[in-house]
Amino acid sequence: MWRCGGCQGGRPPVASTAGTAGLNLSAMATDFTEETAADAVVDSFAKTPDPRLRELLSSLVRHLHAFVRETEPTIAEWERAIDFLTVTGHKCDDERQEFILLSDVLGISMLVETINNRVTGQGGLGGGSPQKKTATESTVLGPFHMIESPRRELGESIDFVGTGMPCVVRGRVLSADGTPLPGAELDVWQANDQGFYDVQQPGVQPRANGRGLFTADADGAFWFRTIVPSHYPIPTDGPVGQLLLATERHPYRPAHIHFIVTAPGHRALTTHIFVAGSPYIESDAVFAVKKSLVKEFTQVDDPEQAARYGLDGPFCLANFDIILLPAPG
Ligand SMILES: [Fe+2]
């Protein structure tokens, strides 16, 4: 652990005037104080050629310094924070993203997603006055979009296990003015009826179970078969789980199906539909629920309707029309 050799017992000794005579040292760079610290570090980025990078780093430094000045962490607490981030990094691999989990449980993922998908008159970030909310709302990507979804035909099932309540999800993809978007692509993925994604249960679920890439038809319509997903806990066997435990927060997410929807000339949409009535719908561990995304999964007992979807018993039917905003510019 690095320690400033002169830091014991308060402020470091100030160099004597005699020792610096003639060196023309700037006060900010050589007399680090609680008051000048943030300015000194921000100044060090002054020549950053990329203005956005300079803005981000300067703001990051100012906010981090303000946090430290406000909370005055002990050295032990600061070391604990470094350890936490180190373990978070070590927990990541090709199929586990602990930093996304951390961002999720801190509400940062939802904040970034929401800022980047404001419905404005400009169709983009900032500027313009909010218009009526015609576009489908976005929500977090989450940590389980880890493998490519296999391309499937409309009406195919994405469930290859066969347990759980059969379900049909259908709808249309439309532009904000109501024009259908034929050829829109829908990437969908979900947990099974036990609350696990395929990547969490290798050897139990077939690879790509619960995943599919569909293309909307000439009317912008889509439909696919699946099973009603379960609510589930986010992974708790890492540092983010320890954080939730230490703060007496539960790790559960309400039942949902993920979507990424794209169409030429339109902004891509990352969202979910949530199963109305699911446990935890009002206390999602990652703050991702928006009222407009909660959908009824209505049970249908009519054999004729079941046969129409290639099913032979009761099933749940969920309708989800998706409205995309035109791409800016
Ligand atoms: Fe999920």
PDB file of N, CA, C and O in Angstrom, residues 251-284:
ATOM      1  N   PRO A 251     -32.451  -8.963  -3.717  1.00  0.00           N
ATOM      2  CA  PRO A 251     -31.816  -8.949  -5.039  1.00  0.00           C
ATOM      3  C   PRO A 251     -32.777  -9.235  -6.207  1.00  0.00           C
ATOM      4  O   PRO A 251     -32.333  -9.472  -7.328  1.00  0.00           O
ATOM      5  N   TYR A 252     -34.087  -9.202  -5.961  1.00  0.00           N
ATOM      6  CA  TYR A 252     -35.023  -9.730  -6.963  1.00  0.00           C
ATOM      7  C   TYR A 252     -35.443  -8.725  -8.025  1.00  0.00           C
ATOM      8  O   TYR A 252     -35.579  -7.531  -7.756  1.00  0.00           O
ATOM      9  N   ARG A 253     -35.674  -9.279  -9.206  1.00  0.00           N
ATOM     10  CA  ARG A 253     -36.274  -8.529 -10.311  1.00  0.00           C
ATOM     11  C   ARG A 253     -37.630  -9.155 -10.630  1.00  0.00           C
ATOM     12  O   ARG A 253     -37.764 -10.377 -10.622  1.00  0.00           O
ATOM     13  N   PRO A 254     -38.644  -8.333 -10.925  1.00  0.00           N
ATOM     14  CA  PRO A 254     -39.924  -8.908 -11.322  1.00  0.00           C
ATOM     15  C   PRO A 254     -39.803  -9.615 -12.677  1.00  0.00           C
ATOM     16  O   PRO A 254     -38.882  -9.331 -13.450  1.00  0.00           O
ATOM     17  N   ALA A 255     -40.732 -10.545 -12.948  1.00  0.00           N
ATOM     18  CA  ALA A 255     -40.687 -11.311 -14.202  1.00  0.00           C
ATOM     19  C   ALA A 255     -40.772 -10.378 -15.405  1.00  0.00           C
ATOM     20  O   ALA A 255     -41.576  -9.442 -15.422  1.00  0.00           O
ATOM     21  N   HIS A 256     -39.946 -10.666 -16.417  1.00  0.00           N
ATOM     22  CA  HIS A 256     -39.905  -9.790 -17.594  1.00  0.00           C
ATOM     23  C   HIS A 256     -39.314 -10.512 -18.787  1.00  0.00           C
ATOM     24  O   HIS A 256     -38.650 -11.541 -18.645  1.00  0.00           O
ATOM     25  N   ILE A 257     -39.560  -9.956 -19.957  1.00  0.00           N
ATOM     26  CA  ILE A 257     -38.930 -10.418 -21.203  1.00  0.00           C
ATOM     27  C   ILE A 257     -38.199  -9.220 -21.809  1.00  0.00           C
ATOM     28  O   ILE A 257     -38.763  -8.128 -21.920  1.00  0.00           O
ATOM     29  N   HIS A 258     -36.929  -9.437 -22.180  1.00  0.00           N
ATOM     30  CA  HIS A 258     -36.110  -8.364 -22.756  1.00  0.00           C
ATOM     31  C   HIS A 258     -36.338  -8.245 -24.266  1.00  0.00           C
ATOM     32  O   HIS A 258     -36.531  -9.248 -24.952  1.00  0.00           O
ATOM     33  N   PHE A 259     -36.237  -7.009 -24.736  1.00  0.00           N
ATOM     34  CA  PHE A 259     -36.306  -6.738 -26.178  1.00  0.00           C
ATOM     35  C   PHE A 259     -35.246  -5.717 -26.572  1.00  0.00           C
ATOM     36  O   PHE A 259     -35.031  -4.744 -25.843  1.00  0.00           O
ATOM     37  N   ILE A 260     -34.617  -5.939 -27.729  1.00  0.00           N
ATOM     38  CA  ILE A 260     -33.931  -4.854 -28.448  1.00  0.00           C
ATOM     39  C   ILE A 260     -34.601  -4.806 -29.819  1.00  0.00           C
ATOM     40  O   ILE A 260     -34.621  -5.813 -30.541  1.00  0.00           O
ATOM     41  N   VAL A 261     -35.164  -3.667 -30.158  1.00  0.00           N
ATOM     42  CA  VAL A 261     -35.919  -3.548 -31.409  1.00  0.00           C
ATOM     43  C   VAL A 261     -35.229  -2.519 -32.300  1.00  0.00           C
ATOM     44  O   VAL A 261     -34.930  -1.397 -31.850  1.00  0.00           O
ATOM     45  N   THR A 262     -34.983  -2.908 -33.548  1.00  0.00           N
ATOM     46  CA  THR A 262     -34.320  -2.001 -34.492  1.00  0.00           C
ATOM     47  C   THR A 262     -35.105  -1.970 -35.791  1.00  0.00           C
ATOM     48  O   THR A 262     -35.739  -2.957 -36.178  1.00  0.00           O
ATOM     49  N   ALA A 263     -35.071  -0.815 -36.462  1.00  0.00           N
ATOM     50  CA  ALA A 263     -35.682  -0.678 -37.790  1.00  0.00           C
ATOM     51  C   ALA A 263     -34.941   0.438 -38.509  1.00  0.00           C
ATOM     52  O   ALA A 263     -34.517   1.422 -37.869  1.00  0.00           O
ATOM     53  N   PRO A 264     -34.764   0.305 -39.829  1.00  0.00           N
ATOM     54  CA  PRO A 264     -34.043   1.348 -40.574  1.00  0.00           C
ATOM     55  C   PRO A 264     -34.661   2.721 -40.354  1.00  0.00           C
ATOM     56  O   PRO A 264     -35.887   2.865 -40.344  1.00  0.00           O
ATOM     57  N   GLY A 265     -33.803   3.718 -40.153  1.00  0.00           N
ATOM     58  CA  GLY A 265     -34.281   5.088 -39.996  1.00  0.00           C
ATOM     59  C   GLY A 265     -34.858   5.396 -38.630  1.00  0.00           C
ATOM     60  O   GLY A 265     -35.430   6.468 -38.424  1.00  0.00           O
ATOM     61  N   HIS A 266     -34.717   4.465 -37.695  1.00  0.00           N
ATOM     62  CA  HIS A 266     -35.299   4.666 -36.368  1.00  0.00           C
ATOM     63  C   HIS A 266     -34.275   4.391 -35.280  1.00  0.00           C
ATOM     64  O   HIS A 266     -33.312   3.651 -35.481  1.00  0.00           O
ATOM     65  N   ARG A 267     -34.522   5.001 -34.136  1.00  0.00           N
ATOM     66  CA  ARG A 267     -33.628   4.770 -32.996  1.00  0.00           C
ATOM     67  C   ARG A 267     -33.871   3.388 -32.428  1.00  0.00           C
ATOM     68  O   ARG A 267     -35.027   2.970 -32.257  1.00  0.00           O
ATOM     69  N   ALA A 268     -32.793   2.685 -32.151  1.00  0.00           N
ATOM     70  CA  ALA A 268     -32.917   1.358 -31.538  1.00  0.00           C
ATOM     71  C   ALA A 268     -33.532   1.501 -30.142  1.00  0.00           C
ATOM     72  O   ALA A 268     -33.282   2.481 -29.440  1.00  0.00           O
ATOM     73  N   LEU A 269     -34.322   0.544 -29.770  1.00  0.00           N
ATOM     74  CA  LEU A 269     -34.990   0.564 -28.468  1.00  0.00           C
ATOM     75  C   LEU A 269     -34.574  -0.661 -27.664  1.00  0.00           C
ATOM     76  O   LEU A 269     -34.706  -1.794 -28.123  1.00  0.00           O
ATOM     77  N   THR A 270     -34.070  -0.424 -26.460  1.00  0.00           N
ATOM     78  CA  THR A 270     -33.766  -1.503 -25.517  1.00  0.00           C
ATOM     79  C   THR A 270     -34.803  -1.433 -24.409  1.00  0.00           C
ATOM     80  O   THR A 270     -34.934  -0.394 -23.744  1.00  0.00           O
ATOM     81  N   THR A 271     -35.566  -2.501 -24.221  1.00  0.00           N
ATOM     82  CA  THR A 271     -36.631  -2.424 -23.235  1.00  0.00           C
ATOM     83  C   THR A 271     -36.996  -3.809 -22.701  1.00  0.00           C
ATOM     84  O   THR A 271     -36.334  -4.799 -23.012  1.00  0.00           O
ATOM     85  N   HIS A 272     -37.993  -3.864 -21.839  1.00  0.00           N
ATOM     86  CA  HIS A 272     -38.577  -5.129 -21.357  1.00  0.00           C
ATOM     87  C   HIS A 272     -40.096  -4.995 -21.444  1.00  0.00           C
ATOM     88  O   HIS A 272     -40.623  -3.879 -21.484  1.00  0.00           O
ATOM     89  N   ILE A 273     -40.791  -6.133 -21.363  1.00  0.00           N
ATOM     90  CA  ILE A 273     -42.158  -6.105 -20.853  1.00  0.00           C
ATOM     91  C   ILE A 273     -42.140  -6.848 -19.522  1.00  0.00           C
ATOM     92  O   ILE A 273     -41.447  -7.869 -19.362  1.00  0.00           O
ATOM     93  N   PHE A 274     -42.867  -6.292 -18.569  1.00  0.00           N
ATOM     94  CA  PHE A 274     -42.954  -6.890 -17.235  1.00  0.00           C
ATOM     95  C   PHE A 274     -44.297  -7.601 -17.108  1.00  0.00           C
ATOM     96  O   PHE A 274     -45.320  -7.116 -17.616  1.00  0.00           O
ATOM     97  N   VAL A 275     -44.299  -8.741 -16.418  1.00  0.00           N
ATOM     98  CA  VAL A 275     -45.522  -9.522 -16.228  1.00  0.00           C
ATOM     99  C   VAL A 275     -46.340  -8.880 -15.108  1.00  0.00           C
ATOM    100  O   VAL A 275     -45.902  -8.850 -13.944  1.00  0.00           O
ATOM    101  N   ALA A 276     -47.516  -8.350 -15.472  1.00  0.00           N
ATOM    102  CA  ALA A 276     -48.373  -7.710 -14.466  1.00  0.00           C
ATOM    103  C   ALA A 276     -48.656  -8.690 -13.331  1.00  0.00           C
ATOM    104  O   ALA A 276     -48.920  -9.872 -13.567  1.00  0.00           O
ATOM    105  N   GLY A 277     -48.566  -8.211 -12.112  1.00  0.00           N
ATOM    106  CA  GLY A 277     -48.848  -9.054 -10.952  1.00  0.00           C
ATOM    107  C   GLY A 277     -47.642  -9.830 -10.444  1.00  0.00           C
ATOM    108  O   GLY A 277     -47.731 -10.512  -9.422  1.00  0.00           O
ATOM    109  N   SER A 278     -46.511  -9.729 -11.135  1.00  0.00           N
ATOM    110  CA  SER A 278     -45.315 -10.457 -10.685  1.00  0.00           C
ATOM    111  C   SER A 278     -44.858  -9.936  -9.321  1.00  0.00           C
ATOM    112  O   SER A 278     -44.934  -8.726  -9.052  1.00  0.00           O
ATOM    113  N   PRO A 279     -44.349 -10.835  -8.469  1.00  0.00           N
ATOM    114  CA  PRO A 279     -43.702 -10.342  -7.244  1.00  0.00           C
ATOM    115  C   PRO A 279     -42.578  -9.359  -7.606  1.00  0.00           C
ATOM    116  O   PRO A 279     -41.970  -9.487  -8.664  1.00  0.00           O
ATOM    117  N   TYR A 280     -42.353  -8.425  -6.753  1.00  0.00           N
ATOM    118  CA  TYR A 280     -41.267  -7.437  -6.872  1.00  0.00           C
ATOM    119  C   TYR A 280     -41.509  -6.389  -7.967  1.00  0.00           C
ATOM    120  O   TYR A 280     -40.601  -5.645  -8.305  1.00  0.00           O
ATOM    121  N   ILE A 281     -42.732  -6.333  -8.514  1.00  0.00           N
ATOM    122  CA  ILE A 281     -42.993  -5.348  -9.575  1.00  0.00           C
ATOM    123  C   ILE A 281     -42.820  -3.932  -9.036  1.00  0.00           C
ATOM    124  O   ILE A 281     -42.525  -3.002  -9.787  1.00  0.00           O
ATOM    125  N   GLU A 282     -42.966  -3.757  -7.722  1.00  0.00           N
ATOM    126  CA  GLU A 282     -42.823  -2.408  -7.156  1.00  0.00           C
ATOM    127  C   GLU A 282     -41.504  -2.215  -6.403  1.00  0.00           C
ATOM    128  O   GLU A 282     -41.322  -1.198  -5.725  1.00  0.00           O
ATOM    129  N   SER A 283     -40.606  -3.197  -6.520  1.00  0.00           N
ATOM    130  CA  SER A 283     -39.318  -3.017  -5.822  1.00  0.00           C
ATOM    131  C   SER A 283     -38.188  -3.691  -6.596  1.00  0.00           C
ATOM    132  O   SER A 283     -37.326  -4.348  -6.016  1.00  0.00           O
ATOM    133  N   ASP A 284     -38.191  -3.500  -7.895  1.00  0.00           N
ATOM    134  CA  ASP A 284     -37.151  -4.074  -8.757  1.00  0.00           C
ATOM    135  C   ASP A 284     -35.764  -3.675  -8.233  1.00  0.00           C
ATOM    136  O   ASP A 284     -35.489  -2.483  -8.019  1.00  0.00           O
TER     137      ASP A 284
END
